[in-house]
Amino acid sequence: MENDIEFDVEPAVSSRSNEAETTGISFRGVDAVDVMVQNLSLKIDFSPTGFSALKASLTNKTSAAQTTEHCKTIINNVNADMPCGSLTAIIGGSGSGKTSLLNSMSHRLSGGKLKTSGVVLYNGDRKLTSIRSAYVMQRDVLLPSLTVRETLLYAAELRLPPPTTSDERRRIVEDVILELGLKECANTRIGNSVHKGCSGGEQRRTSLGVQMLANPSVLFLDEVTTGLDATSAFQLMRTLKTLARKGRTIIVTIHQPRSEIWGLFDRLVLLTEGSPVYSGPAAQCIQYFEDLGYTLPPFVNPAEHLIDLAAVDTRSAELEASSSARVESLKKSWDAFLEAQTLQSEGQKVLDLQTPATPKSRRTALSRQVRVLTARTLKVTIRDPLGVAASLVEATVMAVIMGWIFLSLDGSLSGIRSKEGALYSAAALQSYLILLFEVYRLTLDIGLFDREHGEGVVGVASFLISRRLARMFVEDIPVPLIFSIIFYFMAGFRPVASQFLVFLGITLLCHYIAVTFATVCVAVSRNFAGASLIANMAYTIQTLGCGYFVQSSQIPVYIRWLKWTAYIFYAFGALVANEFVGHTTDPAGQFYDCPFEGGVTNPACKQYTGRYIMESLGFPSDWITRPIIILLAYVIAFYVGSGLILQYYKVEMGISRTHKSDLDYSAGKEKMTANSLDDVRTVHLWLEDYSLDIQKRNFMWWKATRDKSILKPITASFDPGMLNVIMGPSGSGKTSLLNAIAGRMHSSVLTKYKIQGKMLFNGASPSDGVVRSICAYVCQDDDSLLPYLTVRENLHFAAGLRLPTHLTKQEKIRRAESVMLKMGLRDCADILVGSDLVKGISGGEKRRVTIAIQILTEPRVLMLDEPTSGLDAFTACSIIDVLRGLADEGRTLILTIHQSRSDLFKHYGNILLLAQGGSPVYAGNGSLMAPHFASLGFSCPTTTNPADFALDLITVDLQESTKETASREKVISLVAGWDKSHAPLARATSHIDTPAELGSLSRAMTPFRIAFPLLLHRSFINFRRNPPSIIARTTQGLGFAIILTLFFAPLKSDYYSVQSRLGFIQEFSSLYFVGMLQNVAVYPDEKEVFYREHDDNAYSIEAFFLQYTLAEVPFEVVTSLLWTVFTVCAAGLPRTLSLFFVVAFNCFAFISCGESVGIIFNTLVSHTGFAVSLTSTVMSLAMVMGGIMSLDIPSFLQAWNHLNPVKWSLGSLAPYSLRGVEFTCTDFQRLPGGGCPINTGEDILRLYGLDGNAGLSMIALGLCVVGYRALAYGILKAKTTSWEWKGRFGKDERKEEGSMK
């Protein structure tokens, strides 16, 4: 291995020619860095803030003791020495503080609630920036549409020192690919939960490769082997060991190191509950604990032994008492050991380290960053066809339908009014749709920027510039161009080249303002709920200040200045000036179709002159050049502003506090009574020639399809009463096999799964319904957990939703508490689960909660996808013990395993061993596996873990070409050897029982009467603790109402107020978007939880849908009432009870219809960004077709308009608010006969065709509310049931967990 990786340790000696001649990974030399941790402690302050703090101070309930309880110690007095050239492992149980220690050392923890003491020195310097470091996070942040090779190549372009040539970077990337075993998947896309690509282990290794390319002196790695099989983990750690030997300082947290990995550690830090029980050389660790009386048993992995020693076992009171006493003793022994050590040598060492390393800039030049990021972003954009289509299709659809609505406008008064509406739509609505879509897309992309910017690899300027350069010719120019060409000429604006170019230029500037302002919104708030709230509040001010809905002179004086801050004011003003007074020498501006003789000189034709129109809108006549310059200034200002926010405003992660419970459900219930085997009906599962192929259709359906084999024909038996284990390297199809057995392979239009062969349950082929009811499935991820519920609450609700109805509520709670105790979750029972934005329980604890939920029902068949992945060795052992207990009760347990403890292999019953590509290598009793391989000439040493031996045996070594050839031939021979002998061995393990009993084993779905109130209660708790969702649902409507009132109050009765009153009514339709945005902020996540639980046969679609509907109704009602109070009482509408009810009902209808449309598109389309774009387009067209912005709609669209809630809303609001209102006018505005153009509200209703039956409009609006929601329910029902076998519309949303490439 020494020759596999070579580095130039001495920078002065290194040369490009020598570097090019080396073999393996070759980087330029790095500075030697010693890392020293001295008395490092970390505490988190859980003291209440904001309203909670005010409430506590008013009630005087905060005492000194309570203040102390609000602080939790995460890390306690850690000391460690990590010299240059060493590989240091930080180990311990789940929640022991491993990741927190690593984050503290790498300066990744910040925030006012964190209190850190002690120091971390890098060559004696406290500044991490004085050295070159890299950090491999526990969560992979990669671009899903790039291949592994492309990801590493772009990382090399950004991370390798500037003198490195392009050929050198490519060669180094290829070496990294070989060293990390990524050769087979080098040209496979990373993928995500919807579009599968690389396996989890391959993504993990890719993340490591990205950081290795930074050529760091210090490399931090958080649980880098999680998700890897044992062989890949060993190869990876061996690579890290060689990196350390060549001058790096490697610091890694690790959960389950195999025994061979233990020998690679130079230094060790062992933590328990945040406190160290050992920190020093790994070679002296075993002797230290032997001196304390804890001798390492023979043939036991030392790492597993130490983790078991340092873990507190909470599964019973006796175990907890004994293990807690042992842990406390270990803490005291270590403290005493430190006190006994002389500090002289340590002090001298610190003095020797006082020469800090010379800081070296690792950030490449701005021009190079821009070039690389532009190329990367362009490739990612092109490979997201739905994302590109969302913009281009939106522009085309909006232009065509709006052009149809405003088709060939004439010069009549109604035509002039429609021209104003058309120009407003071009200036405001089109840019608003782009704003919403870019806000959503940025909330997804900003995570990668945050990581790369935090690593010092990417600058803010390069990120912003490259993002627009990459999309300039894909979206930024085509979208405004397509919209302008189609809409301008369909609407019938003058075909003058100069006028069209001005129109196009203003539309282009509005597009750039939208995308740059979206960056500002996301820079302030990283989540869609917060960013969209900022965007909508700002957009509301823009629309009201632009002069279309409310004439600028009608805006109250105290906020009239806001129109000068509204970019739509300048855009709309420039467009109307371009149309009405531009490109003519006539002082009166353009002259339209006046029906009276005399032309411009006739006073009766005054309303048909461009100058009069500009004055009625409140714009000066010469208003084209200056607004365009100001719009350009807005683009620059938003660009610079977003850059400053991204540079200096740091986003912190929230930290959940413990939610105390008055009841201790675990007390006195530590022991459970096991069920008798006689009470359990067993299920034998048999596979015969079972295979899986995937058929991929290209995006262009008429092209040929591509087939890929995922699983070769498998014959195997999975028996009850034992652990049936599926093992194999990453990408061998383990998860795909589990998904196929569980019926979780959902075909779509573009992807079809072909399953062949037989799958028998007790000798019979069960229906899909029976399989779903008797099988429980624990997925690899933890998406089914609600982040704002505690562990105890998640389990209690799961028990209520899954357990039989004959059990009482208290019996269900006791079952949940006993399972929680079994899984060792008592210590974190009252802590929130947490999410990416709110820190909760650890990853290992989340995995245990997920398993606990599934074993609540004591299923007959339990399938678990890598249940021990991400868990420490002790917790993994305890979970396997629990699973063994379930198996002993007669259940059939099938699980995939990546890394197995040495002492667990003996407990495995049947083993199915899969090689790369899904080929079976062995299927039979675990005790016969080693003899089988021995008969083929491959004997397992007595001191080697048989599971590790088997994985090593069937894994192709991709690190060297010679080893690859030999290992590949070996695997092929093993597959061929099993093909010849598998039938008798596998059939010998099968026992067929009576198939007639299968139907009686099925578990009934929880009835609606029980599921619905539980779901409603659970949703309320989860929502109550989710501040972004509360803000999204409560403040958007209220903010709209306040802004609307400020701009319109009080409504007047002069001629200019005609426009203001109509604009005021039209603005009610903004609530349509409020409902949609509330849905986007909440529904996608809740839908994913529902899909998972519905797959588990937990509850019905009706229970979920009605729960979601009723959960939103209170917020819709409150928002509607508040809106009505502001608009009716404050703005100046007639203060009658009937109008109050009409306004409140219209507000409720708009929000409800918006929610329904959001449900429809977010159910139909898995790409949420595409769904947002489609939904926004539909709603924008509905607003335009409502009846105020467009007066003459083609007959075909008029028919569709009967389904438009905006039409019926205006049909009810306008009559109730305008009838009986009388208007005045100035002498300049009077007609030749002395009368005003409009005298009463009835004149307005006749002009705009709104003088129909208001009562019938109210009824039609109510039917829209019911009909939209019924349609949403029907689509969700169809998507969840019938489309499962017909192929779903769009890409399947239910996560295809298989490792397909």
PDB file of N, CA, C and O in Angstrom, residues 410-453:
ATOM      1  N   ASP A 410     -58.113  46.920 -29.842  1.00  0.00           N
ATOM      2  CA  ASP A 410     -58.392  48.084 -30.685  1.00  0.00           C
ATOM      3  C   ASP A 410     -58.159  49.365 -29.906  1.00  0.00           C
ATOM      4  O   ASP A 410     -57.622  49.350 -28.795  1.00  0.00           O
ATOM      5  N   GLY A 411     -58.572  50.492 -30.459  1.00  0.00           N
ATOM      6  CA  GLY A 411     -58.336  51.791 -29.840  1.00  0.00           C
ATOM      7  C   GLY A 411     -59.535  52.356 -29.123  1.00  0.00           C
ATOM      8  O   GLY A 411     -59.549  53.559 -28.798  1.00  0.00           O
ATOM      9  N   SER A 412     -60.545  51.535 -28.833  1.00  0.00           N
ATOM     10  CA  SER A 412     -61.703  52.003 -28.071  1.00  0.00           C
ATOM     11  C   SER A 412     -61.322  52.184 -26.610  1.00  0.00           C
ATOM     12  O   SER A 412     -60.218  51.823 -26.185  1.00  0.00           O
ATOM     13  N   LEU A 413     -62.268  52.733 -25.832  1.00  0.00           N
ATOM     14  CA  LEU A 413     -61.992  52.921 -24.410  1.00  0.00           C
ATOM     15  C   LEU A 413     -61.734  51.582 -23.720  1.00  0.00           C
ATOM     16  O   LEU A 413     -60.821  51.460 -22.893  1.00  0.00           O
ATOM     17  N   SER A 414     -62.551  50.560 -24.030  1.00  0.00           N
ATOM     18  CA  SER A 414     -62.309  49.251 -23.423  1.00  0.00           C
ATOM     19  C   SER A 414     -60.986  48.674 -23.907  1.00  0.00           C
ATOM     20  O   SER A 414     -60.264  48.006 -23.150  1.00  0.00           O
ATOM     21  N   GLY A 415     -60.628  48.942 -25.171  1.00  0.00           N
ATOM     22  CA  GLY A 415     -59.339  48.482 -25.676  1.00  0.00           C
ATOM     23  C   GLY A 415     -58.190  49.165 -24.974  1.00  0.00           C
ATOM     24  O   GLY A 415     -57.149  48.541 -24.700  1.00  0.00           O
ATOM     25  N   ILE A 416     -58.344  50.490 -24.691  1.00  0.00           N
ATOM     26  CA  ILE A 416     -57.295  51.222 -23.970  1.00  0.00           C
ATOM     27  C   ILE A 416     -57.138  50.667 -22.559  1.00  0.00           C
ATOM     28  O   ILE A 416     -56.017  50.476 -22.075  1.00  0.00           O
ATOM     29  N   ARG A 417     -58.279  50.389 -21.889  1.00  0.00           N
ATOM     30  CA  ARG A 417     -58.198  49.799 -20.548  1.00  0.00           C
ATOM     31  C   ARG A 417     -57.499  48.432 -20.608  1.00  0.00           C
ATOM     32  O   ARG A 417     -56.692  48.100 -19.745  1.00  0.00           O
ATOM     33  N   SER A 418     -57.814  47.653 -21.628  1.00  0.00           N
ATOM     34  CA  SER A 418     -57.179  46.344 -21.757  1.00  0.00           C
ATOM     35  C   SER A 418     -55.694  46.476 -22.076  1.00  0.00           C
ATOM     36  O   SER A 418     -54.894  45.646 -21.632  1.00  0.00           O
ATOM     37  N   LYS A 419     -55.320  47.496 -22.848  1.00  0.00           N
ATOM     38  CA  LYS A 419     -53.898  47.715 -23.108  1.00  0.00           C
ATOM     39  C   LYS A 419     -53.151  47.989 -21.804  1.00  0.00           C
ATOM     40  O   LYS A 419     -52.031  47.492 -21.597  1.00  0.00           O
ATOM     41  N   GLU A 420     -53.751  48.780 -20.928  1.00  0.00           N
ATOM     42  CA  GLU A 420     -53.128  49.031 -19.634  1.00  0.00           C
ATOM     43  C   GLU A 420     -52.949  47.728 -18.857  1.00  0.00           C
ATOM     44  O   GLU A 420     -51.890  47.470 -18.263  1.00  0.00           O
ATOM     45  N   GLY A 421     -54.009  46.875 -18.866  1.00  0.00           N
ATOM     46  CA  GLY A 421     -53.896  45.594 -18.181  1.00  0.00           C
ATOM     47  C   GLY A 421     -52.845  44.703 -18.808  1.00  0.00           C
ATOM     48  O   GLY A 421     -52.106  43.992 -18.109  1.00  0.00           O
ATOM     49  N   ALA A 422     -52.742  44.721 -20.131  1.00  0.00           N
ATOM     50  CA  ALA A 422     -51.748  43.887 -20.810  1.00  0.00           C
ATOM     51  C   ALA A 422     -50.333  44.340 -20.464  1.00  0.00           C
ATOM     52  O   ALA A 422     -49.439  43.509 -20.224  1.00  0.00           O
ATOM     53  N   LEU A 423     -50.111  45.637 -20.431  1.00  0.00           N
ATOM     54  CA  LEU A 423     -48.778  46.158 -20.113  1.00  0.00           C
ATOM     55  C   LEU A 423     -48.427  45.899 -18.650  1.00  0.00           C
ATOM     56  O   LEU A 423     -47.265  45.622 -18.322  1.00  0.00           O
ATOM     57  N   TYR A 424     -49.433  45.990 -17.769  1.00  0.00           N
ATOM     58  CA  TYR A 424     -49.165  45.649 -16.373  1.00  0.00           C
ATOM     59  C   TYR A 424     -48.785  44.175 -16.245  1.00  0.00           C
ATOM     60  O   TYR A 424     -47.850  43.816 -15.505  1.00  0.00           O
ATOM     61  N   SER A 425     -49.485  43.311 -16.964  1.00  0.00           N
ATOM     62  CA  SER A 425     -49.176  41.881 -16.903  1.00  0.00           C
ATOM     63  C   SER A 425     -47.756  41.618 -17.376  1.00  0.00           C
ATOM     64  O   SER A 425     -47.041  40.792 -16.794  1.00  0.00           O
ATOM     65  N   ALA A 426     -47.343  42.318 -18.431  1.00  0.00           N
ATOM     66  CA  ALA A 426     -45.984  42.121 -18.939  1.00  0.00           C
ATOM     67  C   ALA A 426     -44.941  42.605 -17.943  1.00  0.00           C
ATOM     68  O   ALA A 426     -43.881  41.991 -17.790  1.00  0.00           O
ATOM     69  N   ALA A 427     -45.247  43.684 -17.234  1.00  0.00           N
ATOM     70  CA  ALA A 427     -44.261  44.255 -16.306  1.00  0.00           C
ATOM     71  C   ALA A 427     -44.227  43.530 -14.978  1.00  0.00           C
ATOM     72  O   ALA A 427     -43.150  43.366 -14.381  1.00  0.00           O
ATOM     73  N   ALA A 428     -45.377  43.068 -14.486  1.00  0.00           N
ATOM     74  CA  ALA A 428     -45.452  42.557 -13.116  1.00  0.00           C
ATOM     75  C   ALA A 428     -45.646  41.055 -13.031  1.00  0.00           C
ATOM     76  O   ALA A 428     -44.885  40.358 -12.361  1.00  0.00           O
ATOM     77  N   LEU A 429     -46.664  40.524 -13.709  1.00  0.00           N
ATOM     78  CA  LEU A 429     -46.997  39.120 -13.524  1.00  0.00           C
ATOM     79  C   LEU A 429     -45.899  38.198 -14.036  1.00  0.00           C
ATOM     80  O   LEU A 429     -45.536  37.215 -13.392  1.00  0.00           O
ATOM     81  N   GLN A 430     -45.371  38.487 -15.221  1.00  0.00           N
ATOM     82  CA  GLN A 430     -44.342  37.616 -15.782  1.00  0.00           C
ATOM     83  C   GLN A 430     -43.106  37.565 -14.888  1.00  0.00           C
ATOM     84  O   GLN A 430     -42.558  36.501 -14.610  1.00  0.00           O
ATOM     85  N   SER A 431     -42.674  38.719 -14.402  1.00  0.00           N
ATOM     86  CA  SER A 431     -41.497  38.732 -13.533  1.00  0.00           C
ATOM     87  C   SER A 431     -41.795  38.081 -12.184  1.00  0.00           C
ATOM     88  O   SER A 431     -40.902  37.499 -11.567  1.00  0.00           O
ATOM     89  N   TYR A 432     -43.053  38.146 -11.741  1.00  0.00           N
ATOM     90  CA  TYR A 432     -43.405  37.510 -10.469  1.00  0.00           C
ATOM     91  C   TYR A 432     -43.290  35.990 -10.559  1.00  0.00           C
ATOM     92  O   TYR A 432     -42.813  35.333  -9.623  1.00  0.00           O
ATOM     93  N   LEU A 433     -43.699  35.435 -11.674  1.00  0.00           N
ATOM     94  CA  LEU A 433     -43.579  33.984 -11.847  1.00  0.00           C
ATOM     95  C   LEU A 433     -42.115  33.563 -11.842  1.00  0.00           C
ATOM     96  O   LEU A 433     -41.750  32.536 -11.261  1.00  0.00           O
ATOM     97  N   ILE A 434     -41.271  34.343 -12.487  1.00  0.00           N
ATOM     98  CA  ILE A 434     -39.839  34.043 -12.476  1.00  0.00           C
ATOM     99  C   ILE A 434     -39.293  34.174 -11.057  1.00  0.00           C
ATOM    100  O   ILE A 434     -38.463  33.367 -10.613  1.00  0.00           O
ATOM    101  N   LEU A 435     -39.766  35.172 -10.320  1.00  0.00           N
ATOM    102  CA  LEU A 435     -39.317  35.382  -8.942  1.00  0.00           C
ATOM    103  C   LEU A 435     -39.631  34.160  -8.079  1.00  0.00           C
ATOM    104  O   LEU A 435     -38.754  33.661  -7.353  1.00  0.00           O
ATOM    105  N   LEU A 436     -40.849  33.660  -8.153  1.00  0.00           N
ATOM    106  CA  LEU A 436     -41.231  32.511  -7.331  1.00  0.00           C
ATOM    107  C   LEU A 436     -40.416  31.272  -7.684  1.00  0.00           C
ATOM    108  O   LEU A 436     -39.928  30.561  -6.805  1.00  0.00           O
ATOM    109  N   PHE A 437     -40.258  31.012  -8.970  1.00  0.00           N
ATOM    110  CA  PHE A 437     -39.524  29.820  -9.392  1.00  0.00           C
ATOM    111  C   PHE A 437     -38.060  29.898  -8.976  1.00  0.00           C
ATOM    112  O   PHE A 437     -37.476  28.921  -8.504  1.00  0.00           O
ATOM    113  N   GLU A 438     -37.448  31.056  -9.138  1.00  0.00           N
ATOM    114  CA  GLU A 438     -36.036  31.202  -8.776  1.00  0.00           C
ATOM    115  C   GLU A 438     -35.850  31.110  -7.266  1.00  0.00           C
ATOM    116  O   GLU A 438     -34.840  30.578  -6.793  1.00  0.00           O
ATOM    117  N   VAL A 439     -36.809  31.618  -6.494  1.00  0.00           N
ATOM    118  CA  VAL A 439     -36.724  31.480  -5.043  1.00  0.00           C
ATOM    119  C   VAL A 439     -36.713  30.017  -4.651  1.00  0.00           C
ATOM    120  O   VAL A 439     -35.878  29.568  -3.845  1.00  0.00           O
ATOM    121  N   TYR A 440     -37.619  29.233  -5.231  1.00  0.00           N
ATOM    122  CA  TYR A 440     -37.648  27.808  -4.892  1.00  0.00           C
ATOM    123  C   TYR A 440     -36.358  27.116  -5.324  1.00  0.00           C
ATOM    124  O   TYR A 440     -35.775  26.341  -4.580  1.00  0.00           O
ATOM    125  N   ARG A 441     -35.894  27.389  -6.545  1.00  0.00           N
ATOM    126  CA  ARG A 441     -34.700  26.710  -7.053  1.00  0.00           C
ATOM    127  C   ARG A 441     -33.466  27.085  -6.242  1.00  0.00           C
ATOM    128  O   ARG A 441     -32.594  26.253  -5.991  1.00  0.00           O
ATOM    129  N   LEU A 442     -33.400  28.321  -5.814  1.00  0.00           N
ATOM    130  CA  LEU A 442     -32.247  28.752  -5.019  1.00  0.00           C
ATOM    131  C   LEU A 442     -32.225  28.100  -3.643  1.00  0.00           C
ATOM    132  O   LEU A 442     -31.150  27.826  -3.100  1.00  0.00           O
ATOM    133  N   THR A 443     -33.392  27.859  -3.055  1.00  0.00           N
ATOM    134  CA  THR A 443     -33.402  27.192  -1.750  1.00  0.00           C
ATOM    135  C   THR A 443     -32.810  25.790  -1.838  1.00  0.00           C
ATOM    136  O   THR A 443     -32.315  25.260  -0.844  1.00  0.00           O
ATOM    137  N   LEU A 444     -32.833  25.182  -3.032  1.00  0.00           N
ATOM    138  CA  LEU A 444     -32.201  23.887  -3.229  1.00  0.00           C
ATOM    139  C   LEU A 444     -30.714  24.015  -3.509  1.00  0.00           C
ATOM    140  O   LEU A 444     -29.907  23.204  -3.054  1.00  0.00           O
ATOM    141  N   ASP A 445     -30.329  25.032  -4.275  1.00  0.00           N
ATOM    142  CA  ASP A 445     -28.938  25.168  -4.712  1.00  0.00           C
ATOM    143  C   ASP A 445     -28.049  25.832  -3.682  1.00  0.00           C
ATOM    144  O   ASP A 445     -26.825  25.688  -3.746  1.00  0.00           O
ATOM    145  N   ILE A 446     -28.638  26.569  -2.741  1.00  0.00           N
ATOM    146  CA  ILE A 446     -27.826  27.371  -1.833  1.00  0.00           C
ATOM    147  C   ILE A 446     -27.025  26.506  -0.883  1.00  0.00           C
ATOM    148  O   ILE A 446     -25.987  26.938  -0.350  1.00  0.00           O
ATOM    149  N   GLY A 447     -27.458  25.269  -0.641  1.00  0.00           N
ATOM    150  CA  GLY A 447     -26.735  24.392   0.279  1.00  0.00           C
ATOM    151  C   GLY A 447     -25.328  24.096  -0.202  1.00  0.00           C
ATOM    152  O   GLY A 447     -24.371  24.108   0.588  1.00  0.00           O
ATOM    153  N   LEU A 448     -25.169  23.828  -1.502  1.00  0.00           N
ATOM    154  CA  LEU A 448     -23.835  23.560  -2.044  1.00  0.00           C
ATOM    155  C   LEU A 448     -22.964  24.799  -1.958  1.00  0.00           C
ATOM    156  O   LEU A 448     -21.769  24.717  -1.641  1.00  0.00           O
ATOM    157  N   PHE A 449     -23.548  25.972  -2.238  1.00  0.00           N
ATOM    158  CA  PHE A 449     -22.760  27.203  -2.115  1.00  0.00           C
ATOM    159  C   PHE A 449     -22.313  27.415  -0.675  1.00  0.00           C
ATOM    160  O   PHE A 449     -21.152  27.786  -0.430  1.00  0.00           O
ATOM    161  N   ASP A 450     -23.204  27.210   0.289  1.00  0.00           N
ATOM    162  CA  ASP A 450     -22.833  27.396   1.693  1.00  0.00           C
ATOM    163  C   ASP A 450     -21.659  26.503   2.066  1.00  0.00           C
ATOM    164  O   ASP A 450     -20.741  26.919   2.788  1.00  0.00           O
ATOM    165  N   ARG A 451     -21.681  25.259   1.579  1.00  0.00           N
ATOM    166  CA  ARG A 451     -20.583  24.349   1.903  1.00  0.00           C
ATOM    167  C   ARG A 451     -19.282  24.813   1.252  1.00  0.00           C
ATOM    168  O   ARG A 451     -18.237  24.905   1.904  1.00  0.00           O
ATOM    169  N   GLU A 452     -19.327  25.108  -0.033  1.00  0.00           N
ATOM    170  CA  GLU A 452     -18.102  25.487  -0.745  1.00  0.00           C
ATOM    171  C   GLU A 452     -17.597  26.847  -0.303  1.00  0.00           C
ATOM    172  O   GLU A 452     -16.383  27.074  -0.227  1.00  0.00           O
ATOM    173  N   HIS A 453     -18.505  27.744   0.030  1.00  0.00           N
ATOM    174  CA  HIS A 453     -18.072  29.052   0.520  1.00  0.00           C
ATOM    175  C   HIS A 453     -17.458  28.929   1.907  1.00  0.00           C
ATOM    176  O   HIS A 453     -16.453  29.578   2.218  1.00  0.00           O
TER     177      HIS A 453
END
